[in-house]
Coordinates of C-alpha atoms in Angstrom, one line a residue:
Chain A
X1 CA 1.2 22.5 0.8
X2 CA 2.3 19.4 -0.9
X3 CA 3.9 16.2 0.3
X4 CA 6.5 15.6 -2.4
X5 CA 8.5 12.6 -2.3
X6 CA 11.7 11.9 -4.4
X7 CA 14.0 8.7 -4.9
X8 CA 16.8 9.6 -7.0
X9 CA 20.6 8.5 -6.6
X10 CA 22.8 11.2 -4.0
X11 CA 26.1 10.0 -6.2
X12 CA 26.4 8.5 -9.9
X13 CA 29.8 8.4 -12.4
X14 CA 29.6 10.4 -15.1
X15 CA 27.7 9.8 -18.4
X16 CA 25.8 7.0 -15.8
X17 CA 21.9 6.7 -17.1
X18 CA 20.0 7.5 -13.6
X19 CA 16.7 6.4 -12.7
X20 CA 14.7 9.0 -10.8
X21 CA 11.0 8.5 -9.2
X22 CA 9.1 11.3 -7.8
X23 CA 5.1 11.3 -6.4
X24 CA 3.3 14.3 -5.4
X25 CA 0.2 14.7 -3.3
X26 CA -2.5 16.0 -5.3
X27 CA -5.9 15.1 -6.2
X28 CA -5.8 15.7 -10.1
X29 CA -9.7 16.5 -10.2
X30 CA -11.2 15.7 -13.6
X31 CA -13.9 18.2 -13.3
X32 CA -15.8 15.5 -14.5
X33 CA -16.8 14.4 -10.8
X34 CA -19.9 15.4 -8.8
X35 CA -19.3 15.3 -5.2
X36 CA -22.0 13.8 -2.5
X37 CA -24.6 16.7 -2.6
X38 CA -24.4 15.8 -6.3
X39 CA -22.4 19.5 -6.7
X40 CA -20.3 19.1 -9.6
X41 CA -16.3 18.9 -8.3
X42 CA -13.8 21.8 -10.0
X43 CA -10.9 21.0 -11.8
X44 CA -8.2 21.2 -10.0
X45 CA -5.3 19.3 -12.0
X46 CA -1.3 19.7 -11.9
X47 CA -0.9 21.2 -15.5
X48 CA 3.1 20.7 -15.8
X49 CA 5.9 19.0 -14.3
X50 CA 9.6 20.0 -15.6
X51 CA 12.9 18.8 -14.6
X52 CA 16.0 21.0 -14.5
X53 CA 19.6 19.7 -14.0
X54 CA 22.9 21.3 -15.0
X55 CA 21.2 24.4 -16.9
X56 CA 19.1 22.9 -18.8
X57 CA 15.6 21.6 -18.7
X58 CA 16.1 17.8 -19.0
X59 CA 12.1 16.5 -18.6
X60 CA 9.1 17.8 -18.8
X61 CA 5.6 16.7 -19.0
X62 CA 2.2 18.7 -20.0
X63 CA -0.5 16.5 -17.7
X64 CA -4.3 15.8 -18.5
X65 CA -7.0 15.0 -16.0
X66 CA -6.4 11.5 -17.4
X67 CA -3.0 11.2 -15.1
X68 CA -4.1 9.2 -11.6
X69 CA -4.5 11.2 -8.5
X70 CA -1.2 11.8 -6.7
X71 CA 0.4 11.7 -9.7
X72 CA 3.8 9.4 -9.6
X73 CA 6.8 9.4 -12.8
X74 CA 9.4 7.7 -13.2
X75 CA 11.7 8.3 -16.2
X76 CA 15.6 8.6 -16.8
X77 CA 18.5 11.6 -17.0
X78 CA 22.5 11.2 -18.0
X79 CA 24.4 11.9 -15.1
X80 CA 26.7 15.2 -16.5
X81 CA 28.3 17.1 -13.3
X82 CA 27.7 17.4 -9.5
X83 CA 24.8 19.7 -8.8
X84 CA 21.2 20.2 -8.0
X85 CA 18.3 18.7 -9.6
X86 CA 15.4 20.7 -9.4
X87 CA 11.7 19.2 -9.6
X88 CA 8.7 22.0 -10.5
X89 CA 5.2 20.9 -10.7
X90 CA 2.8 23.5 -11.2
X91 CA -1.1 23.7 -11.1
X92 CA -3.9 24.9 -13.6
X93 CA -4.0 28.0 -11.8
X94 CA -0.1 28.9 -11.7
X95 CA 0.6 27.8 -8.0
X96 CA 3.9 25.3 -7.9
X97 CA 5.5 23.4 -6.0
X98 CA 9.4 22.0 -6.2
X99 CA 11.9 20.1 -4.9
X100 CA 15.6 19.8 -5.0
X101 CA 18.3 16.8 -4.9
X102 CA 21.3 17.1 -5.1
X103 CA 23.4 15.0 -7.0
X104 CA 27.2 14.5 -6.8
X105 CA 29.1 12.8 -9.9
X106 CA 32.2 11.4 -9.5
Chain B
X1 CA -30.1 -9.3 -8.7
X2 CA -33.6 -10.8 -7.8
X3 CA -31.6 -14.6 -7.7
X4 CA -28.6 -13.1 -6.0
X5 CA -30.5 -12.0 -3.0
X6 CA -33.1 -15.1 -2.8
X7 CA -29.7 -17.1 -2.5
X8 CA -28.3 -15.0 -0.3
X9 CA -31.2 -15.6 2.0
X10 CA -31.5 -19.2 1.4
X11 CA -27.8 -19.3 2.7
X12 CA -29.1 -17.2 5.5
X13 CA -31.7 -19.1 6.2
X14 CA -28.9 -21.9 7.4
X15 CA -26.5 -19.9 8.9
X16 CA -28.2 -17.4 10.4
X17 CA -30.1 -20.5 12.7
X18 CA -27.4 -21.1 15.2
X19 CA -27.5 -18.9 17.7
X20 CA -24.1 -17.4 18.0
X21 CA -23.3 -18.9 21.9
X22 CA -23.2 -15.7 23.5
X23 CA -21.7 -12.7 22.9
X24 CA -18.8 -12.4 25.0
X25 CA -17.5 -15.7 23.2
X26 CA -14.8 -14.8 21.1
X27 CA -15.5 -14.2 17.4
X28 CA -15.7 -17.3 15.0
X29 CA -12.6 -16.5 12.9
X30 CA -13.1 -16.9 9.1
X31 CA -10.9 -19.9 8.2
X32 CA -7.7 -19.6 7.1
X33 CA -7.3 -16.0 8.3
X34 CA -6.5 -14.3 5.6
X35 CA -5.8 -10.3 5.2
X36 CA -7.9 -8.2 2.6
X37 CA -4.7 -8.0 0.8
X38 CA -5.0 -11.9 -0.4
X39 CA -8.1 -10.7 -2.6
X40 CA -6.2 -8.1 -4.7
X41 CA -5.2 -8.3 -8.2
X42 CA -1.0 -8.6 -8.1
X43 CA -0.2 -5.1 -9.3
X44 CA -2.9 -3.5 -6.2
X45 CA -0.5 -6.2 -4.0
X46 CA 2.6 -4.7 -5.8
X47 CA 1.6 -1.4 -5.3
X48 CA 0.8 -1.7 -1.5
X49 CA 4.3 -3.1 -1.6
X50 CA 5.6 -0.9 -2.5
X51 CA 7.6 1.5 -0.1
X52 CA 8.3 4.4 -3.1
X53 CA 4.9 4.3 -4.9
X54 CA 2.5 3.5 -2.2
X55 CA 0.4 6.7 -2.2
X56 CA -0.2 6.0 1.6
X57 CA 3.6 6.7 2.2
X58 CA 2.5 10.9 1.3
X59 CA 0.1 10.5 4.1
X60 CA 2.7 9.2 6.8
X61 CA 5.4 11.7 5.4
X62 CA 3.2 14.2 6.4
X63 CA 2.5 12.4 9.8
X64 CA 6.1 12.3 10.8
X65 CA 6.2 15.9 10.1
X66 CA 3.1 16.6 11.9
X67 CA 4.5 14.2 14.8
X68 CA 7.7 16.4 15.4
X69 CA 5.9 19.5 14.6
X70 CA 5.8 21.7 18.4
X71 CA 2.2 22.5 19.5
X72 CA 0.4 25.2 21.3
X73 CA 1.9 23.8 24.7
X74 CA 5.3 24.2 22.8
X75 CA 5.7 20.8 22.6
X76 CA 5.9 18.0 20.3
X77 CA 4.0 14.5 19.2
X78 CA 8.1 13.7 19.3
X79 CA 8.9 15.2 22.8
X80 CA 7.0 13.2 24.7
X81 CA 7.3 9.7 22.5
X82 CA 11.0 8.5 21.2
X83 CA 12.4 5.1 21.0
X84 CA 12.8 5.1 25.1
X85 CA 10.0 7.2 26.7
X86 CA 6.6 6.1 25.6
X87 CA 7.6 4.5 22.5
X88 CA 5.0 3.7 19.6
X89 CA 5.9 1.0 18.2
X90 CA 3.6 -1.8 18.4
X91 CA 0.8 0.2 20.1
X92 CA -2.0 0.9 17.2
X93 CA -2.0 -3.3 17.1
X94 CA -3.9 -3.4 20.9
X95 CA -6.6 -0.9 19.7
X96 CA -9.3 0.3 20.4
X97 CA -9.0 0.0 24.2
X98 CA -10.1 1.7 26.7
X99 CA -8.9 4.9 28.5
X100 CA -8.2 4.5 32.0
X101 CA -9.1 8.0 32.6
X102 CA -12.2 8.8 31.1
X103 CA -13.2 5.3 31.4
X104 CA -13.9 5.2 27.3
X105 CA -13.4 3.0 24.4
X106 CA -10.7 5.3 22.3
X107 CA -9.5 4.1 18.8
X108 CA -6.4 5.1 17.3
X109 CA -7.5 8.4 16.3
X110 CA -9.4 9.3 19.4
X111 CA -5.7 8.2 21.2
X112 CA -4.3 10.9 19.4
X113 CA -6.8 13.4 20.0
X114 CA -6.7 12.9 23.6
X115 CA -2.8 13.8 23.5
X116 CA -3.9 16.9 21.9
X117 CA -6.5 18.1 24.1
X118 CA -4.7 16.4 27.3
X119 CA -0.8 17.4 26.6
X120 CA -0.9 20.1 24.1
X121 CA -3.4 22.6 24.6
X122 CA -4.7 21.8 20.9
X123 CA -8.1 21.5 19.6
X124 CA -9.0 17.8 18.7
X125 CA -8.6 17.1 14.9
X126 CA -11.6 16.3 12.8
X127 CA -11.7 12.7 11.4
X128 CA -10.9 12.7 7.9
X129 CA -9.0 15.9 7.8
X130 CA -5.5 15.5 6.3
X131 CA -4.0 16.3 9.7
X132 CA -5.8 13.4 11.8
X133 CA -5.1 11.1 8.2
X134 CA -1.5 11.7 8.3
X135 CA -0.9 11.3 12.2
X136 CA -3.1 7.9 12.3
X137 CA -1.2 6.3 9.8
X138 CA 2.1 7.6 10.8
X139 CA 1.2 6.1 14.3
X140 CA -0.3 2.9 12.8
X141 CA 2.4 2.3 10.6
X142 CA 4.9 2.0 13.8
X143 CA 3.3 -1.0 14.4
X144 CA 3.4 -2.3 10.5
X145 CA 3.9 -6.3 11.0
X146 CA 2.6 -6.3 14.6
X147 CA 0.1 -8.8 15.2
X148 CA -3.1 -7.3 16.3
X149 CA -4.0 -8.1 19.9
X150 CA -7.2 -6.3 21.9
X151 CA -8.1 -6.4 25.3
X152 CA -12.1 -7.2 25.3
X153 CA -12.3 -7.8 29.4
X154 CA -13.5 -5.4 32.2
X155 CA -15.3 -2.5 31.0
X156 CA -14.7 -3.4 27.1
X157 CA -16.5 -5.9 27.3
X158 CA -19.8 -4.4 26.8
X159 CA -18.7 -2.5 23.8
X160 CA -17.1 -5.9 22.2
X161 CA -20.9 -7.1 22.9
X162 CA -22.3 -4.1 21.0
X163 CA -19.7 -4.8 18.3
X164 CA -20.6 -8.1 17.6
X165 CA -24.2 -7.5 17.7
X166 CA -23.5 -4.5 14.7
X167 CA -21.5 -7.0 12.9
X168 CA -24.2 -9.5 13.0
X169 CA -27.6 -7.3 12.4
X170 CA -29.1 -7.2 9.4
X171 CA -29.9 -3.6 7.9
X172 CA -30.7 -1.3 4.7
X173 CA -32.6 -1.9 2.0
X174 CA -30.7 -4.7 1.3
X175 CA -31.3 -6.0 4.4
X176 CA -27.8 -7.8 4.8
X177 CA -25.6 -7.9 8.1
X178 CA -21.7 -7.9 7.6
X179 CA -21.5 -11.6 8.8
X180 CA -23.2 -12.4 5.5
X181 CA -20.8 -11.0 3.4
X182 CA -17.7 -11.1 5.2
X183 CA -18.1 -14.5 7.2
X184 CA -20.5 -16.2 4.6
X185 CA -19.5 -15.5 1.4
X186 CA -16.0 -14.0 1.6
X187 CA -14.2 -15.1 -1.8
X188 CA -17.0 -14.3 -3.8
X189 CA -17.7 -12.0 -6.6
X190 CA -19.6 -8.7 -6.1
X191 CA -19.9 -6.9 -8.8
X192 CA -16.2 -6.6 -9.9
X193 CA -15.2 -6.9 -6.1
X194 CA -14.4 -10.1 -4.5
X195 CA -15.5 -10.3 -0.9
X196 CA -12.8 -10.1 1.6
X197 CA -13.3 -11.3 5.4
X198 CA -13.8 -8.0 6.3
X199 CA -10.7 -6.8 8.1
X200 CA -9.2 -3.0 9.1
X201 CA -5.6 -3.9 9.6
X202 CA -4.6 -2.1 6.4
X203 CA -6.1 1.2 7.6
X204 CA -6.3 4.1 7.3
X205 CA -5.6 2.7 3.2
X206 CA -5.3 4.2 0.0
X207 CA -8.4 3.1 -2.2
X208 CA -8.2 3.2 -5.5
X209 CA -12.1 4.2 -5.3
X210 CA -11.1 7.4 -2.8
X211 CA -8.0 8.2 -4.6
X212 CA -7.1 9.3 -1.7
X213 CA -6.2 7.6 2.3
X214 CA -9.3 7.0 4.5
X215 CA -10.0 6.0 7.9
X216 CA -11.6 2.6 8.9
X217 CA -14.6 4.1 10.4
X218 CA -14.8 5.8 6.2
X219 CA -14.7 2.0 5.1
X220 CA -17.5 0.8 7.4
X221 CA -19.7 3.9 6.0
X222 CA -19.3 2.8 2.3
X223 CA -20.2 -0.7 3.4
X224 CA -23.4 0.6 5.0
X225 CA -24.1 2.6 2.2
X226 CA -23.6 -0.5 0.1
X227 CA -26.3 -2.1 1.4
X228 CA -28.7 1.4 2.1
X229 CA -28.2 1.4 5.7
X230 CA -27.7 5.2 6.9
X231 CA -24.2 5.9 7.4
X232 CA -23.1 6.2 11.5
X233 CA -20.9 9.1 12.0
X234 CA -17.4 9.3 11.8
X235 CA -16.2 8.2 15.7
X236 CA -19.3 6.9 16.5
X237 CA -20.2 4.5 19.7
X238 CA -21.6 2.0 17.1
X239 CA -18.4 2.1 14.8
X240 CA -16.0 2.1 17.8
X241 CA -17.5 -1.0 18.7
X242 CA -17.7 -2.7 15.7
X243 CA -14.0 -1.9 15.2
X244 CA -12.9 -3.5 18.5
X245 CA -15.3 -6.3 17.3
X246 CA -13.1 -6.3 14.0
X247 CA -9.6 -5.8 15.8
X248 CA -10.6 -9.2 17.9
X249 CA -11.7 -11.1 14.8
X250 CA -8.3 -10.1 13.3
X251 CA -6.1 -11.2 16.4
X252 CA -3.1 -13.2 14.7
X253 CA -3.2 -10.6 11.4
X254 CA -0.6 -8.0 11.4
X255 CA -1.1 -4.1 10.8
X256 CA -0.3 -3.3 7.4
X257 CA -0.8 0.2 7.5
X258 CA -0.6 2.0 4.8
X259 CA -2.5 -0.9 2.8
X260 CA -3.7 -0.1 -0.8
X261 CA -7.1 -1.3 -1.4
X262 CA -9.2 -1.3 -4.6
Chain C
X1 CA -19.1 -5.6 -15.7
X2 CA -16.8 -8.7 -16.8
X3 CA -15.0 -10.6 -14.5
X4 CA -12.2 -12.4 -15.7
X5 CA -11.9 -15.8 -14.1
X6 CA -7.9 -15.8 -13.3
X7 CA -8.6 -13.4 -10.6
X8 CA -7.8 -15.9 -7.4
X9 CA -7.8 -19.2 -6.3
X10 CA -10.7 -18.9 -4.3
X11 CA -13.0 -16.6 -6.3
X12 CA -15.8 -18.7 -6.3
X13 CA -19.1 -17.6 -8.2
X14 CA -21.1 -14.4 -8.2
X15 CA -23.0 -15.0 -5.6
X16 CA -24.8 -11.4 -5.6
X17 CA -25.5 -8.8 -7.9
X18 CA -26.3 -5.8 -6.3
X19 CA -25.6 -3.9 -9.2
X20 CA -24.1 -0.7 -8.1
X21 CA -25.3 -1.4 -4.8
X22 CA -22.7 1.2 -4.6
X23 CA -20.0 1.1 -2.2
X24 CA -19.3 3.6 -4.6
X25 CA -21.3 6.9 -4.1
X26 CA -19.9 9.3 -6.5
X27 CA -21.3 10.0 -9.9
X28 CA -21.6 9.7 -13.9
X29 CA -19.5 11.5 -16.0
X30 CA -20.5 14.6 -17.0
X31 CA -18.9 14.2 -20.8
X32 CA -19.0 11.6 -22.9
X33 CA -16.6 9.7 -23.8
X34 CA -13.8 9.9 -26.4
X35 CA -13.6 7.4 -29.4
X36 CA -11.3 6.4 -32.0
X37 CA -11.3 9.1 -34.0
X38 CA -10.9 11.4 -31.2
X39 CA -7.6 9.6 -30.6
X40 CA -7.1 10.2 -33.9
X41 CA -7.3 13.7 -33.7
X42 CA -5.0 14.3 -30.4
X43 CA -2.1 12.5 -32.2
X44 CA -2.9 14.9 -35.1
X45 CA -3.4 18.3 -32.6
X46 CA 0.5 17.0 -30.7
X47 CA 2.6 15.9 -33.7
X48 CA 0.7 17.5 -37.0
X49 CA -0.6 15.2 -40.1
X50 CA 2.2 12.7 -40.5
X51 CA 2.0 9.2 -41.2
X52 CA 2.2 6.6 -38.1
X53 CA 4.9 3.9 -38.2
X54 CA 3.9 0.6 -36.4
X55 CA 6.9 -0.4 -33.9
X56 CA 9.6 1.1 -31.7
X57 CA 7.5 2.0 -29.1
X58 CA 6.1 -0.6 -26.0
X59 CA 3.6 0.0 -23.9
X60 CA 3.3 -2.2 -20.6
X61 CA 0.2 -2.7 -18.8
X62 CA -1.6 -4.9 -16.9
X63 CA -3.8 -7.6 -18.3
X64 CA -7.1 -6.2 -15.5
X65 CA -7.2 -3.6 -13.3
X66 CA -9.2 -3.6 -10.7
X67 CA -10.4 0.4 -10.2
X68 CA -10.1 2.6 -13.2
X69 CA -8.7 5.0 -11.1
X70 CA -5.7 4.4 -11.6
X71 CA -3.6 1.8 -13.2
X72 CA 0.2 1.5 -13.7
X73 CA 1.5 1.9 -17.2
X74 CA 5.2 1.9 -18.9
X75 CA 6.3 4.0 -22.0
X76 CA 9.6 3.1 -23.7
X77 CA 10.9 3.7 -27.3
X78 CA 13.6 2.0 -28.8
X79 CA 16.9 4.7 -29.8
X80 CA 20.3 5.5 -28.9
X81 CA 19.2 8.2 -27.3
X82 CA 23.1 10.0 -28.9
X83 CA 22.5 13.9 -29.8
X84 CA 21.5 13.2 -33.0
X85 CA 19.7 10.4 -32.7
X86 CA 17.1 10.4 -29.9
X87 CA 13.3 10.8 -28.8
X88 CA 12.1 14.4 -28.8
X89 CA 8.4 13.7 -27.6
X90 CA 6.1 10.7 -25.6
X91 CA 2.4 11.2 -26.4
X92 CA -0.2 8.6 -24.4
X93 CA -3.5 8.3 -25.8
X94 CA -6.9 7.1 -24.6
X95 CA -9.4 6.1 -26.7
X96 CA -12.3 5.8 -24.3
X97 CA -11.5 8.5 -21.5
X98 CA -13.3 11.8 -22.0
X99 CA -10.1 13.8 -23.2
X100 CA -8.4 11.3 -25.3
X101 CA -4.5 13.0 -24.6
X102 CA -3.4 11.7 -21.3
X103 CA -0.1 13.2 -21.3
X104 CA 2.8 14.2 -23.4
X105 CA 6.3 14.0 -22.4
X106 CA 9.2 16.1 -23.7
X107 CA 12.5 14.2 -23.7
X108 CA 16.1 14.6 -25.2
X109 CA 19.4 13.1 -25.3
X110 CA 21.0 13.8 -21.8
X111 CA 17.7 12.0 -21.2
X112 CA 19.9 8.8 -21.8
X113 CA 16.9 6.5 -21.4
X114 CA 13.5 7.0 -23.7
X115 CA 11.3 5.2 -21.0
X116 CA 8.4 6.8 -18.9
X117 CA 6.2 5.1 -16.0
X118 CA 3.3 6.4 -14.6
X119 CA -0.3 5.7 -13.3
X120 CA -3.3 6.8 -15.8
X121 CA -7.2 7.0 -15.4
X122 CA -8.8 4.2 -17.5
X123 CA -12.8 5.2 -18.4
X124 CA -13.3 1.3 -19.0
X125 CA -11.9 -1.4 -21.0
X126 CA -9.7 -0.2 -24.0
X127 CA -6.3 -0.4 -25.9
X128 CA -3.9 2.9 -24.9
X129 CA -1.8 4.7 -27.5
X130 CA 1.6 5.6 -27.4
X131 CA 3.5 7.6 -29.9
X132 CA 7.2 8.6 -30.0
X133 CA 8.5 11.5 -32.1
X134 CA 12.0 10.8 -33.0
X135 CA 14.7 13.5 -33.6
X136 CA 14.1 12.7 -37.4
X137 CA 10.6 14.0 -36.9
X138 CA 9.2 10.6 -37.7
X139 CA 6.2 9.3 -35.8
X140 CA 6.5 5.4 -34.0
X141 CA 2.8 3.7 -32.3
X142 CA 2.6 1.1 -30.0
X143 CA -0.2 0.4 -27.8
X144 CA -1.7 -2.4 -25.1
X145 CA -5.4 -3.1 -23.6
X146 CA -6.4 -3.8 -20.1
X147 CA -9.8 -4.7 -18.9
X148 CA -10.9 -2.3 -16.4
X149 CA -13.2 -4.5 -13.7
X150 CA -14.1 -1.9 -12.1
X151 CA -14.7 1.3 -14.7
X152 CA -14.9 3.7 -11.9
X153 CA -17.3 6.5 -13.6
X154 CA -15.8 9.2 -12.5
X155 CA -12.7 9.9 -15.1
X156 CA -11.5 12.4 -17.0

């Protein structure tokens, strides 16, 4: 379980440049860390995070342990036709998470 | 380091003299009251600000959920509390107080336990897990901009008493009560810190240090750590009174829940 | 550990040093840490041996940060972003953390805007590298330094 959250227009024109921001609950452990009883801390880091909209894969990011805890993006997609846009992040060890919104173009 | 603490306890030496009037005085206020957010850099500020970005916001996502989320009695945070029956809003800003029917002094998260255990047939949550996290700031953030305000008469008395005498005891290695830092010296530098009067309306906060929300009571521990003092326990009698302590020297500051910290 | 002395209107002096009297308990890196040339080498290991071209790309940060935990950063190369002229790839680089790629971003033309923000790990003080492939295949640097106040030691 992840909280996800997502802010991202619900209706844009077509060809309109959108601005879409999403954070995801996740500790992004270096493995570089040694916790109080001086054990040293696992990495656990979110490996990827791609963005699909109308067919295609339209982001997509390949994350280090140097990407902040609860890792936030914000970055920009052309607005093309009405439809969902699917978020996928997915951890070192192939668990994922995603999220849809849906966007409708007028 | 060696100077550092010699003038710390020069300045002691003068301050420490007048014998706080009595306990059940109210707390000298630092002057101008001012919020541990005055003494962050402008992007922390900007990021607290924030209501997208604020990491705390994942926490009180979760804690809405949780809050309408049935329990083992089959029923809900949400059932019982809405906008007209036993409504939220505004209440995390008169605690700690005490229960009328146990008689105890209950904190925010020890309020919410007690609906568990009382009302929904649930196990209370442990402090610190996610769970207890996400519900304490969801509750706490229904009273975001609500001045803080704490009953310390009748049987809270005694613990505000306790309280004060925590805040004002030196102890660790360092030897150093919290009135030194946060009444004495607040606006100085500390290592790459700067001393804030020592307030918890901005929790449970995201810290930068944690990367991750944390409960008051996790605050107090790092500042008794800071100064090799042994840690009280999460809940304890010793932190629930220094917290109602705290929430009376903050009366006139508003919750800021979920404040971002360094 | 500097301190910078625009921090606030009322940071008076140091008035203790308690060193790392800790309100930090955690612990020291387990690596050590990256360098120039390990920077170097992560632009070469992402894009292949081609030649750097100064411009194009900004990289916003903010003058101190006070954890290095995480600190707010913004990637944007300059193009039309039209299918035949647009950014393929965002690379960040840190010169000082102990894995000197932070993140690489794959972009395109429906992605109408060549601009990224996000919130990195800083190991201490340094300057972060960005680097833009171009749909040409041609390679664009920028970069920017923060001071870190408060390194915390446990990056990655």
């Amino acid at each position: 379980m992840a909280t996800i959250r997502i802010a991202a227009p619900d209706t844009a024109s077509a060809g309109e440049v959108i601005e879409l921001k999403v954070l995801i609950q996740h500790p992004m452990e270096t493995g570089y860390r040694s916790g109080p009883d001086g054990k040293r801390i696992e990495r656990d880091i979110i490996e990827t995070f791609e963005v699909t909209y109308d067919g295609e894969t339209v982001f997509e990011a390949d994350l280090q342990p140097g990407i902040a805890a609860n890792p936030i993006f914000t970055f920009y997609t052309r607005a093309t036709t009405s439809g969902p846009i699917v978020f996928k992040w997915t951890g070192q060890d192939g668990e994922s998470w995603s999220e849809t919104h849906d966007l409708t173009v007028e | 380091m060696k100077a550092g603490l010699a003038f710390l306890s020069a300045l002691c030496l003068s301050a420490c003299g007048d014998d706080a009037a009595s306990t059940q005085s109210p707390p000298a206020q630092p002057q101008p009251l001012l919020s541990g957010y005055e003494f962050l850099q402008p992007q922390t500020r900007a990021l607290q600000d924030d209501n997208f970005a604020n990491p705390g916001f994942l926490w009180i996502d979760r804690g809405e959920a949780l809050f309408s989320t049935a329990a083992a009695s089959g029923e809900a945070c949400s059932d019982c509390h809405t906008d007209t029956s036993l409504p939220l809003a505004g209440a995390a800003a008169h605690y700690p107080q005490i229960d009328a029917e146990s008689g105890d002094l209950v904190n925010l998260e020890a309020r919410i336990n007690l609906c568990r255990t009382r009302y929904q047939d649930e196990a209370p949550l442990e402090y610190e897990s996610d769970e207890l996290l996400s519900l304490t700031a969801y509750v706490a953030y229904l009273s975001r901009g609500t001045p803080v305000s704490v009953d310390i008469e009748g049987a809270a008395a005694d613990w505000y008493a306790r309280g004060r005498d925590y805040f004002e005891t030196r102890r660790g290695q360092f030897n150093l009560s919290c009135t030194q830092c946060h009444d004495d010296n607040w606006g100085k530098k500390l290592r790459g810190d700067t001393i804030s009067q020592g307030h918890g309306t901005g929790f449970p906060a995201y810290r930068l240090e944690w990367q991750s929300l944390g409960s008051l009571h996790r605050r107090l521990r790092d500042c008794d750590a800071g100064v090799r003092a042994e840690p009280r326990m999460f809940g304890s009698d010793d932190y629930l009174a220094v917290e109602l302590y705290l929430a009376k020297r903050a009366e006139g500051l508003e919750i800021e829940t979920p404040g971002v910290r360094r | 550990m500097k301190t910078l002395s625009r921090q606030k209107s009322f940071a008076r002096r140091s008035f203790l040093q308690l060193g790392a009297a800790g309100l930090v308990a955690t612990a020291l890196p387990l690596r050590a840490a990256a360098d120039a040339a390990d920077a170097d080498a992560a632009i070469r290991e992402i894009f292949g041996d081609k030649p750097l071209n100064e411009g194009r790309v900004s990289v916003k940060l903010p003058p101190i940060a006070e954890n290095g935990n995480s600190v707010a950063i913004t990637v944007a190369a300059e193009s039309l972003m039209s299918p035949d002229d647009y950014v393929r790839r965002i690379a960040i680089i840190s010169p000082r953390n102990p894995i000197a790629e932070v993140a690489v971003f794959k972009l395109g033309p429906r992605a109408g805007k060549a601009e990224i923000s996000t919130r990195i790990r800083m190991a201490g003080t340094q300057r972060i590298r960005a680097v833009a492939e171009l749909s040409d295949g041609t390679l664009w640097h920028g970069s920017a330094s923060t001071v870190v106040t408060l390194a915390a030691c446990l990056i990655g």
